[in-house]
């Protein structure tokens, strides 16, 4: 359904990611695992066309994606960045509404349905996003990405810097998104437990490229592999 | 009150463009001048004054679209190049006015009706400008909070990368923002015409104070300039009325420097409000 091939790119002439290839099937949850600085975030930005230098192709349902970031979002890629980056001086409602209208969705209906999925946000509807806690902002960033009606949801380290109880909540939300709404999900993570909770298989990154692909069972049974690749 | 109102009317267009695009339009003063001459031209054709103001606003908004497409668009994120380009544009616009209309042009006469309050007599038109300023600020606020365009423009200036990552096409939004700012500048030149007769250099006088208000106002543009304009304008006009206008301007500049010393990023740096 979603495929990257021969992806290279970075912020200057010397590439951060090199010759990455991966696929995600419909309704799958796939994780990209790796230590800090192995290129996970850069790969996410590559998929969103946010890198100054890049080569290779990204396709969704067999179609090569447009060259610009906004075009890729409209083609069906939802993006939750590392560090959340909600619009701080806009309310919770506005953060969701702006994403909906940018992608020609009905803002009112989108907000209603997302508020019923994320009741925590509806209690804070009129609050400025900048005044929310980290976990709340993470949930808002997810709702905002969903407001663009994506077919594939990208999440970059959704558990980073968030208190453990909320991490569990986020894992449940993602699972229910996948199971009840058939959302296809690709996430980059270093939190192994969180990733194994929700994903069925994983790619492991090191030195800017994918060094191994493994199913959940393989990862759970082969602790040595994990230690070697992730340093955990 | 009235000098604050006039200041804000003249500043709003600049503030919108700077606040929502991060572009410093050094030709802002000349946009005001163009607006004034556009209104003069239109009333020369026999249009009544309100329609002439409308004509100036719309034609300056369209002119803004043109300038954004031809110049500004190619210089995004290159702040010094943008400064140079808009400064060059201001010189061209100034000379265009001089060549077309000559260096001095009579304005449209001030409405004669005066309102007397005790010993003071205030021209009706100046009072009317206070209403205009209030209306204009409310209208701009509504456009920025209640329309889809306004929401997208605010998202784009708060985080342009993230804005495109939710599907916002910044190019179209920026064209609309520049058109809105230019239209406001055109409106300012036209609506101030009865109080400030049109001359080729009229924009310059407005633009200096407009720039200072925007800088002092800081990142929360709209309430920022209303506060900075309110404070600086009031102080300056009290001094100007008590002593001389020159002293008023000096106090205006000193107060600006003082505020920027205390709030280097503008007074609204830490305000947790929307506009």
Coordinates of C-alpha atoms in Angstrom, one line a residue:
Chain A
X1 CA 0.0 0.0 0.0
X2 CA 2.8 2.4 1.0
X3 CA 6.3 2.0 -0.3
X4 CA 9.6 3.9 -0.1
X5 CA 12.4 2.8 -2.4
X6 CA 16.0 3.9 -2.8
X7 CA 15.5 6.8 -0.4
X8 CA 18.4 9.1 0.3
X9 CA 18.5 12.5 1.7
X10 CA 19.5 15.0 4.4
X11 CA 20.2 18.6 5.2
X12 CA 23.2 19.1 3.0
X13 CA 25.2 17.3 0.3
X14 CA 26.2 14.5 2.7
X15 CA 23.1 12.4 3.2
X16 CA 21.7 11.4 6.6
X17 CA 19.7 8.5 5.3
X18 CA 21.0 6.2 2.5
X19 CA 19.1 3.8 0.2
X20 CA 16.2 3.1 2.5
X21 CA 13.5 0.8 1.2
X22 CA 10.4 -0.2 3.2
X23 CA 6.8 -1.1 2.7
X24 CA 3.6 -0.9 4.8
X25 CA 0.6 -3.0 4.0
X26 CA -3.0 -1.8 4.4
X27 CA -4.2 -1.9 8.1
X28 CA -0.7 -2.7 9.3
X29 CA 1.1 -1.0 12.2
X30 CA 4.8 -1.0 11.5
X31 CA 7.6 0.4 13.7
X32 CA 10.9 1.9 12.7
X33 CA 13.3 1.2 15.7
X34 CA 16.7 2.5 16.3
X35 CA 18.8 4.4 18.8
X36 CA 19.1 8.2 18.8
X37 CA 20.8 9.6 15.7
X38 CA 20.2 6.6 13.4
X39 CA 18.0 8.6 11.0
X40 CA 14.5 7.8 12.1
X41 CA 13.3 11.4 12.3
X42 CA 15.1 12.2 9.1
X43 CA 13.3 9.3 7.4
X44 CA 10.0 10.7 8.6
X45 CA 10.8 14.1 7.3
X46 CA 11.9 12.5 4.0
X47 CA 8.5 10.9 3.7
X48 CA 6.9 14.3 4.3
X49 CA 9.1 16.0 1.7
X50 CA 10.7 18.3 4.4
X51 CA 14.3 17.7 3.6
X52 CA 16.3 20.2 1.5
X53 CA 18.1 17.3 -0.3
X54 CA 16.5 14.1 -1.3
X55 CA 16.3 11.3 -3.9
X56 CA 14.2 8.2 -4.4
X57 CA 10.5 7.6 -4.5
X58 CA 7.6 7.4 -2.1
X59 CA 4.3 6.0 -3.2
X60 CA 0.9 5.4 -1.8
X61 CA -1.5 2.9 -3.4
X62 CA 0.8 2.6 -6.3
X63 CA 0.9 6.3 -7.0
X64 CA 4.1 8.4 -6.6
X65 CA 3.4 11.1 -4.1
X66 CA 3.5 14.8 -5.0
X67 CA 6.8 16.8 -4.4
X68 CA 5.5 19.3 -1.9
X69 CA 4.7 18.7 1.8
X70 CA 1.1 20.1 1.5
X71 CA 0.5 17.9 -1.5
X72 CA 1.6 14.8 0.3
X73 CA -0.8 15.6 3.2
X74 CA -3.7 16.0 0.7
X75 CA -2.7 12.7 -1.0
X76 CA -3.3 10.9 2.3
X77 CA -0.3 11.1 4.7
X78 CA -1.0 12.3 8.2
X79 CA 2.0 13.5 10.2
X80 CA 2.6 13.7 13.9
X81 CA 6.1 15.2 14.4
X82 CA 8.5 14.5 17.1
X83 CA 8.0 17.2 19.7
X84 CA 4.3 17.6 18.7
X85 CA 4.5 21.2 17.4
X86 CA 0.9 22.2 17.9
X87 CA 0.0 25.7 16.9
X88 CA 0.5 27.3 20.4
X89 CA -1.5 30.5 20.0
X90 CA -4.5 28.7 18.6
X91 CA -7.2 26.9 20.5
X92 CA -7.6 23.1 20.6
X93 CA -10.6 23.5 18.3
X94 CA -8.7 25.8 15.9
X95 CA -5.7 23.4 15.7
X96 CA -8.0 20.7 14.5
X97 CA -10.2 22.9 12.3
X98 CA -7.3 24.5 10.5
X99 CA -6.0 21.0 9.4
X100 CA -9.5 20.0 8.3
X101 CA -10.2 23.1 6.2
X102 CA -6.7 23.0 4.6
X103 CA -7.6 19.5 3.4
X104 CA -11.1 20.5 2.3
X105 CA -12.9 18.6 5.0
X106 CA -15.9 19.8 6.9
X107 CA -14.5 21.4 10.0
X108 CA -17.6 21.0 12.2
X109 CA -18.1 17.3 11.5
X110 CA -14.4 16.5 11.8
X111 CA -14.2 18.2 15.2
X112 CA -17.4 16.5 16.5
X113 CA -16.1 13.0 15.5
X114 CA -12.6 13.6 16.9
X115 CA -14.0 15.0 20.1
X116 CA -16.0 11.8 20.6
X117 CA -12.8 9.8 20.0
X118 CA -10.7 12.0 22.2
X119 CA -13.0 13.3 25.0
X120 CA -10.0 14.7 26.8
X121 CA -9.7 17.3 24.0
X122 CA -13.3 18.3 24.1
X123 CA -13.0 19.4 27.8
X124 CA -10.3 21.8 26.7
X125 CA -11.8 22.9 23.4
X126 CA -11.3 26.6 23.9
X127 CA -7.9 26.4 25.6
X128 CA -4.8 27.6 23.8
X129 CA -2.8 24.6 22.6
X130 CA 0.3 26.2 24.1
X131 CA -1.1 25.9 27.6
X132 CA -1.7 22.1 27.4
X133 CA 0.6 19.5 29.0
X134 CA 2.9 17.5 26.9
X135 CA 0.7 14.4 26.8
X136 CA -2.4 16.5 26.0
X137 CA -0.4 18.2 23.2
X138 CA 0.6 14.8 21.8
X139 CA -3.1 13.8 21.7
X140 CA -4.0 17.1 20.0
X141 CA -1.2 16.6 17.5
X142 CA -2.7 13.1 16.7
X143 CA -6.2 14.5 16.4
X144 CA -4.9 17.3 14.1
X145 CA -3.2 14.8 11.8
X146 CA -6.4 12.7 11.7
X147 CA -8.3 15.8 10.7
X148 CA -6.6 15.7 7.4
X149 CA -8.3 12.3 6.8
X150 CA -5.1 10.3 6.1
X151 CA -4.9 6.8 4.8
X152 CA -1.5 6.4 6.4
X153 CA -0.6 7.9 9.8
X154 CA 3.1 8.7 10.5
X155 CA 4.1 9.2 14.2
X156 CA 7.6 10.3 15.1
X157 CA 8.4 9.2 18.7
X158 CA 4.9 9.7 20.1
X159 CA 6.0 8.4 23.6
X160 CA 9.0 10.8 24.0
X161 CA 8.9 13.0 27.0
X162 CA 5.4 11.9 28.1
X163 CA 4.5 10.5 31.5
X164 CA 4.1 6.7 31.5
X165 CA 0.3 6.6 32.2
X166 CA -0.4 8.8 29.2
X167 CA 2.0 6.6 27.1
X168 CA -0.3 3.7 27.8
X169 CA -3.3 5.7 26.9
X170 CA -1.7 6.7 23.6
X171 CA -0.9 3.1 22.8
X172 CA -4.5 2.2 23.4
X173 CA -5.7 5.0 21.2
X174 CA -3.4 3.9 18.3
X175 CA -4.5 0.3 18.7
X176 CA -8.2 1.3 18.6
X177 CA -7.6 3.6 15.6
X178 CA -6.0 0.6 13.8
X179 CA -8.6 -2.0 14.8
X180 CA -11.8 0.0 14.7
X181 CA -11.1 2.5 11.9
X182 CA -8.6 0.4 9.9
X183 CA -5.9 3.1 10.1
X184 CA -2.5 2.1 8.7
X185 CA 0.3 3.4 10.9
X186 CA 4.0 3.8 10.6
X187 CA 5.8 5.0 13.7
X188 CA 9.4 5.8 14.6
X189 CA 10.3 4.9 18.2
X190 CA 13.1 4.1 20.6
X191 CA 10.6 3.0 23.3
X192 CA 10.6 -0.8 22.6
X193 CA 7.8 -1.8 25.0
X194 CA 5.5 0.9 23.5
X195 CA 6.4 -0.2 19.9
X196 CA 5.9 -3.9 20.6
X197 CA 2.5 -3.2 22.3
X198 CA 1.0 -1.9 19.1
X199 CA 3.1 -2.9 16.0
X200 CA 3.1 -6.3 14.3
X201 CA 6.6 -5.9 12.7
X202 CA 9.5 -3.5 12.7
X203 CA 12.4 -2.2 10.6
X204 CA 15.6 -1.5 12.5
X205 CA 17.7 1.5 11.5
X206 CA 21.3 2.1 12.1
X207 CA 23.7 4.5 10.5
X208 CA 21.0 6.0 8.3
X209 CA 19.8 2.8 6.7
X210 CA 17.6 -0.2 7.5
X211 CA 19.8 -3.0 8.7
X212 CA 17.1 -5.5 9.5
X213 CA 13.4 -6.3 9.3
X214 CA 11.7 -8.5 11.9
X215 CA 8.3 -9.6 13.1
X216 CA 7.1 -8.9 16.6
X217 CA 7.7 -12.6 17.5
X218 CA 11.2 -12.5 16.3
X219 CA 12.0 -9.4 18.3
X220 CA 10.4 -10.8 21.5
X221 CA 12.3 -14.0 21.3
X222 CA 15.7 -12.8 20.2
X223 CA 16.8 -10.5 23.0
X224 CA 20.4 -10.6 21.8
X225 CA 19.4 -9.1 18.5
X226 CA 17.7 -6.3 20.3
X227 CA 20.6 -5.6 22.5
X228 CA 23.0 -5.5 19.6
X229 CA 20.8 -3.2 17.4
X230 CA 19.2 -1.0 19.9
X231 CA 21.6 -1.0 22.8
X232 CA 18.7 -1.7 25.2
Chain B
X1 CA -7.6 59.4 21.2
X2 CA -7.8 60.6 17.7
X3 CA -4.0 60.6 17.1
X4 CA -3.9 57.1 18.4
X5 CA -6.7 56.2 16.0
X6 CA -4.9 57.7 13.1
X7 CA -1.7 56.0 14.0
X8 CA -3.5 52.6 14.2
X9 CA -5.3 53.1 10.9
X10 CA -2.0 53.8 9.2
X11 CA -0.2 50.9 11.0
X12 CA -2.7 48.0 10.6
X13 CA -1.7 47.1 7.0
X14 CA 2.0 46.9 7.9
X15 CA 1.2 44.9 11.1
X16 CA -0.9 42.4 9.2
X17 CA 1.8 41.7 6.6
X18 CA 4.6 41.6 9.2
X19 CA 2.6 39.7 11.8
X20 CA 1.3 37.0 9.4
X21 CA 4.1 36.7 6.8
X22 CA 7.1 37.9 8.7
X23 CA 7.7 40.3 5.7
X24 CA 8.8 43.8 6.5
X25 CA 7.2 46.0 3.7
X26 CA 9.4 49.1 3.5
X27 CA 7.1 50.4 0.8
X28 CA 4.2 50.5 3.3
X29 CA 4.2 54.3 3.4
X30 CA 4.0 54.5 -0.4
X31 CA 1.2 52.0 -0.3
X32 CA -0.7 54.5 1.8
X33 CA 0.3 57.3 -0.6
X34 CA -1.0 55.3 -3.5
X35 CA -4.2 54.7 -1.7
X36 CA -4.7 58.4 -1.1
X37 CA -4.0 59.2 -4.8
X38 CA -6.3 56.4 -5.9
X39 CA -9.1 58.0 -3.8
X40 CA -8.3 61.4 -5.2
X41 CA -8.4 60.0 -8.8
X42 CA -11.7 58.3 -8.2
X43 CA -13.4 61.4 -6.7
X44 CA -12.0 63.3 -9.7
X45 CA -14.1 61.0 -11.8
X46 CA -17.1 62.1 -9.8
X47 CA -17.4 59.2 -7.4
X48 CA -18.7 60.1 -3.9
X49 CA -16.0 59.9 -1.2
X50 CA -17.1 56.6 0.4
X51 CA -17.0 54.9 -3.0
X52 CA -13.6 56.5 -3.7
X53 CA -12.3 55.0 -0.5
X54 CA -13.7 51.6 -1.6
X55 CA -12.0 52.0 -4.9
X56 CA -8.7 52.8 -3.3
X57 CA -8.9 49.8 -1.0
X58 CA -9.8 47.3 -3.7
X59 CA -7.3 48.6 -6.2
X60 CA -4.5 48.6 -3.6
X61 CA -5.4 45.0 -2.6
X62 CA -5.1 43.9 -6.3
X63 CA -1.8 45.9 -6.5
X64 CA -0.7 43.9 -3.4
X65 CA -1.5 40.6 -5.2
X66 CA 0.7 41.8 -8.1
X67 CA 3.6 42.8 -5.9
X68 CA 3.5 39.6 -3.9
X69 CA 3.4 37.4 -7.1
X70 CA 6.1 39.4 -8.9
X71 CA 8.5 40.3 -6.0
X72 CA 7.8 39.1 -2.5
X73 CA 7.1 35.4 -3.4
X74 CA 10.6 35.0 -4.8
X75 CA 12.3 36.3 -1.6
X76 CA 10.7 34.2 1.1
X77 CA 12.9 33.7 4.1
X78 CA 15.5 36.1 2.8
X79 CA 14.7 39.0 5.0
X80 CA 17.5 41.4 3.8
X81 CA 16.6 40.8 0.2
X82 CA 13.0 41.5 1.0
X83 CA 14.0 44.7 2.7
X84 CA 16.0 45.9 -0.2
X85 CA 13.4 44.9 -2.7
X86 CA 10.6 46.7 -0.9
X87 CA 12.8 49.7 -0.3
X88 CA 13.5 49.8 -4.1
X89 CA 9.8 49.5 -4.7
X90 CA 9.1 52.4 -2.4
X91 CA 11.5 54.6 -4.4
X92 CA 9.9 53.6 -7.7
X93 CA 6.4 54.2 -6.3
X94 CA 7.4 57.6 -4.8
X95 CA 8.9 58.8 -8.2
X96 CA 5.8 57.5 -10.0
X97 CA 3.6 59.7 -7.9
X98 CA 5.9 62.7 -8.4
X99 CA 6.0 62.2 -12.1
X100 CA 2.2 61.7 -12.5
X101 CA 0.8 64.2 -10.0
X102 CA 3.7 66.7 -9.4
X103 CA 5.3 67.2 -6.1
X104 CA 2.4 69.0 -4.4
X105 CA -1.2 68.2 -4.8
X106 CA -4.2 69.7 -3.0
X107 CA -6.2 67.3 -0.9
X108 CA -9.9 66.9 -0.6
X109 CA -11.2 69.5 1.8
X110 CA -11.9 68.8 5.4
X111 CA -15.5 68.4 6.3
X112 CA -16.5 71.7 7.8
X113 CA -18.8 70.5 10.6
X114 CA -17.2 70.9 14.0
X115 CA -18.2 69.6 17.3
X116 CA -17.6 71.8 20.3
X117 CA -17.0 70.2 23.6
X118 CA -16.7 73.0 26.2
X119 CA -13.7 75.1 25.1
X120 CA -12.4 72.6 22.7
X121 CA -13.6 72.2 19.1
X122 CA -13.0 68.9 17.5
X123 CA -13.6 68.2 13.9
X124 CA -16.3 65.6 13.3
X125 CA -14.1 63.8 10.8
X126 CA -11.4 63.3 13.4
X127 CA -13.9 61.8 15.7
X128 CA -15.3 59.7 12.9
X129 CA -11.7 58.3 12.4
X130 CA -11.8 56.9 16.0
X131 CA -14.9 54.9 15.0
X132 CA -13.2 53.8 11.8
X133 CA -10.1 52.6 13.8
X134 CA -12.2 50.6 16.2
X135 CA -14.2 49.1 13.4
X136 CA -11.1 48.3 11.3
X137 CA -9.4 46.5 14.2
X138 CA -12.5 44.5 15.0
X139 CA -12.9 43.6 11.4
X140 CA -9.3 42.5 11.0
X141 CA -9.7 40.5 14.2
X142 CA -12.8 38.8 12.9
X143 CA -11.2 38.0 9.6
X144 CA -8.2 36.4 11.4
X145 CA -10.3 34.3 13.8
X146 CA -13.5 33.5 12.0
X147 CA -12.5 32.8 8.4
X148 CA -10.7 29.7 7.1
X149 CA -8.1 32.0 5.5
X150 CA -7.5 33.7 8.9
X151 CA -6.9 30.4 10.7
X152 CA -4.6 29.1 8.0
X153 CA -2.6 32.4 8.0
X154 CA -2.2 32.3 11.8
X155 CA -1.1 28.6 11.6
X156 CA 1.4 29.4 8.9
X157 CA 3.1 32.2 10.8
X158 CA 3.2 30.3 14.1
X159 CA 4.9 27.3 12.5
X160 CA 5.3 27.3 8.7
X161 CA 6.8 23.8 8.4
X162 CA 4.0 22.3 10.5
X163 CA 1.4 24.3 8.6
X164 CA 2.4 22.7 5.3
X165 CA 2.4 19.4 7.2
X166 CA -1.3 19.7 7.8
X167 CA -1.9 20.6 4.1
X168 CA -1.8 24.4 4.1
X169 CA -0.5 25.9 0.8
X170 CA 1.5 28.8 2.1
X171 CA 1.8 30.5 -1.3
X172 CA -1.9 31.2 -1.7
X173 CA -2.2 32.2 2.0
X174 CA 0.7 34.7 1.6
X175 CA -0.8 36.2 -1.5
X176 CA -4.1 36.8 0.4
X177 CA -2.2 38.2 3.4
X178 CA -0.3 40.6 1.3
X179 CA -3.4 41.7 -0.5
X180 CA -5.2 42.2 2.8
X181 CA -2.3 44.3 4.2
X182 CA -2.0 46.4 1.0
X183 CA -5.8 46.9 0.9
X184 CA -5.6 48.2 4.5
X185 CA -2.8 50.5 3.6
X186 CA -4.8 51.8 0.6
X187 CA -7.8 52.3 2.8
X188 CA -5.7 54.2 5.3
X189 CA -4.4 56.6 2.7
X190 CA -7.9 57.2 1.4
X191 CA -9.8 57.5 4.7
X192 CA -7.2 59.9 6.1
X193 CA -7.4 62.1 3.0
X194 CA -9.8 64.7 4.4
X195 CA -7.4 65.1 7.4
X196 CA -4.1 64.7 5.7
X197 CA -4.0 66.1 2.1
X198 CA -2.2 63.9 -0.4
X199 CA 1.5 64.6 -1.1
X200 CA 4.0 62.3 -2.6
X201 CA 5.9 62.0 0.7
X202 CA 2.9 61.7 3.0
X203 CA 3.4 57.9 3.4
X204 CA 6.9 58.5 4.8
X205 CA 5.6 60.3 7.8
X206 CA 3.2 57.6 8.7
X207 CA 5.5 54.7 8.0
X208 CA 8.2 55.6 10.5
X209 CA 5.7 55.5 13.4
X210 CA 4.0 52.5 11.9
X211 CA 7.3 50.5 11.9
X212 CA 8.0 51.5 15.5
X213 CA 4.5 50.4 16.7
X214 CA 4.9 47.0 15.0
X215 CA 8.3 46.4 16.6
X216 CA 7.2 47.5 20.0
X217 CA 4.0 45.5 19.6
X218 CA 5.8 42.2 19.2
X219 CA 4.6 38.8 18.1
X220 CA 1.0 39.0 19.2
X221 CA 0.4 41.5 16.4
X222 CA -3.1 42.9 16.8
X223 CA -3.4 43.5 20.5
X224 CA 0.3 44.3 20.4
X225 CA 0.0 47.3 18.1
X226 CA -3.3 48.4 19.8
X227 CA -1.4 48.5 23.2
X228 CA 1.8 50.0 21.8
X229 CA -0.2 52.5 19.7
X230 CA -2.4 53.4 22.6
X231 CA 0.5 53.9 25.0
X232 CA 3.0 55.7 22.7
X233 CA 0.3 57.7 20.8
X234 CA -1.3 59.0 24.0
X235 CA 2.0 60.0 25.6
X236 CA 3.2 61.7 22.4
X237 CA 0.0 63.6 21.8
X238 CA -0.2 64.8 25.4
X239 CA 3.3 66.1 25.1
X240 CA 2.6 67.6 21.7
X241 CA -0.5 69.4 22.9
X242 CA 1.2 70.7 26.0
X243 CA 4.4 71.8 24.4
X244 CA 5.2 71.3 20.7
X245 CA 4.8 68.5 18.1
X246 CA 8.5 68.2 17.8
X247 CA 8.8 67.4 21.5
X248 CA 5.9 65.0 21.0
X249 CA 7.9 63.1 18.4
X250 CA 11.0 63.1 20.5
X251 CA 9.1 61.6 23.4
X252 CA 7.5 59.1 21.1
X253 CA 11.0 57.9 20.1
X254 CA 12.4 57.9 23.6
X255 CA 9.4 55.9 24.9
X256 CA 9.9 53.4 22.0
X257 CA 13.6 53.0 22.9
X258 CA 12.7 52.5 26.6
X259 CA 10.0 49.9 25.8
X260 CA 12.4 48.0 23.6
X261 CA 15.0 48.1 26.3
X262 CA 12.6 46.4 28.7
X263 CA 10.9 44.1 26.1
X264 CA 13.5 43.4 23.4
X265 CA 11.1 41.2 21.5
X266 CA 8.1 43.5 21.8
X267 CA 5.7 43.9 24.7
X268 CA 3.5 41.0 23.7
X269 CA 6.3 38.4 23.8
X270 CA 4.8 36.4 26.6
X271 CA 1.1 37.1 26.1
X272 CA -0.9 34.0 26.0
X273 CA -3.7 35.2 23.7
X274 CA -4.6 34.6 20.1
X275 CA -4.2 37.9 18.3

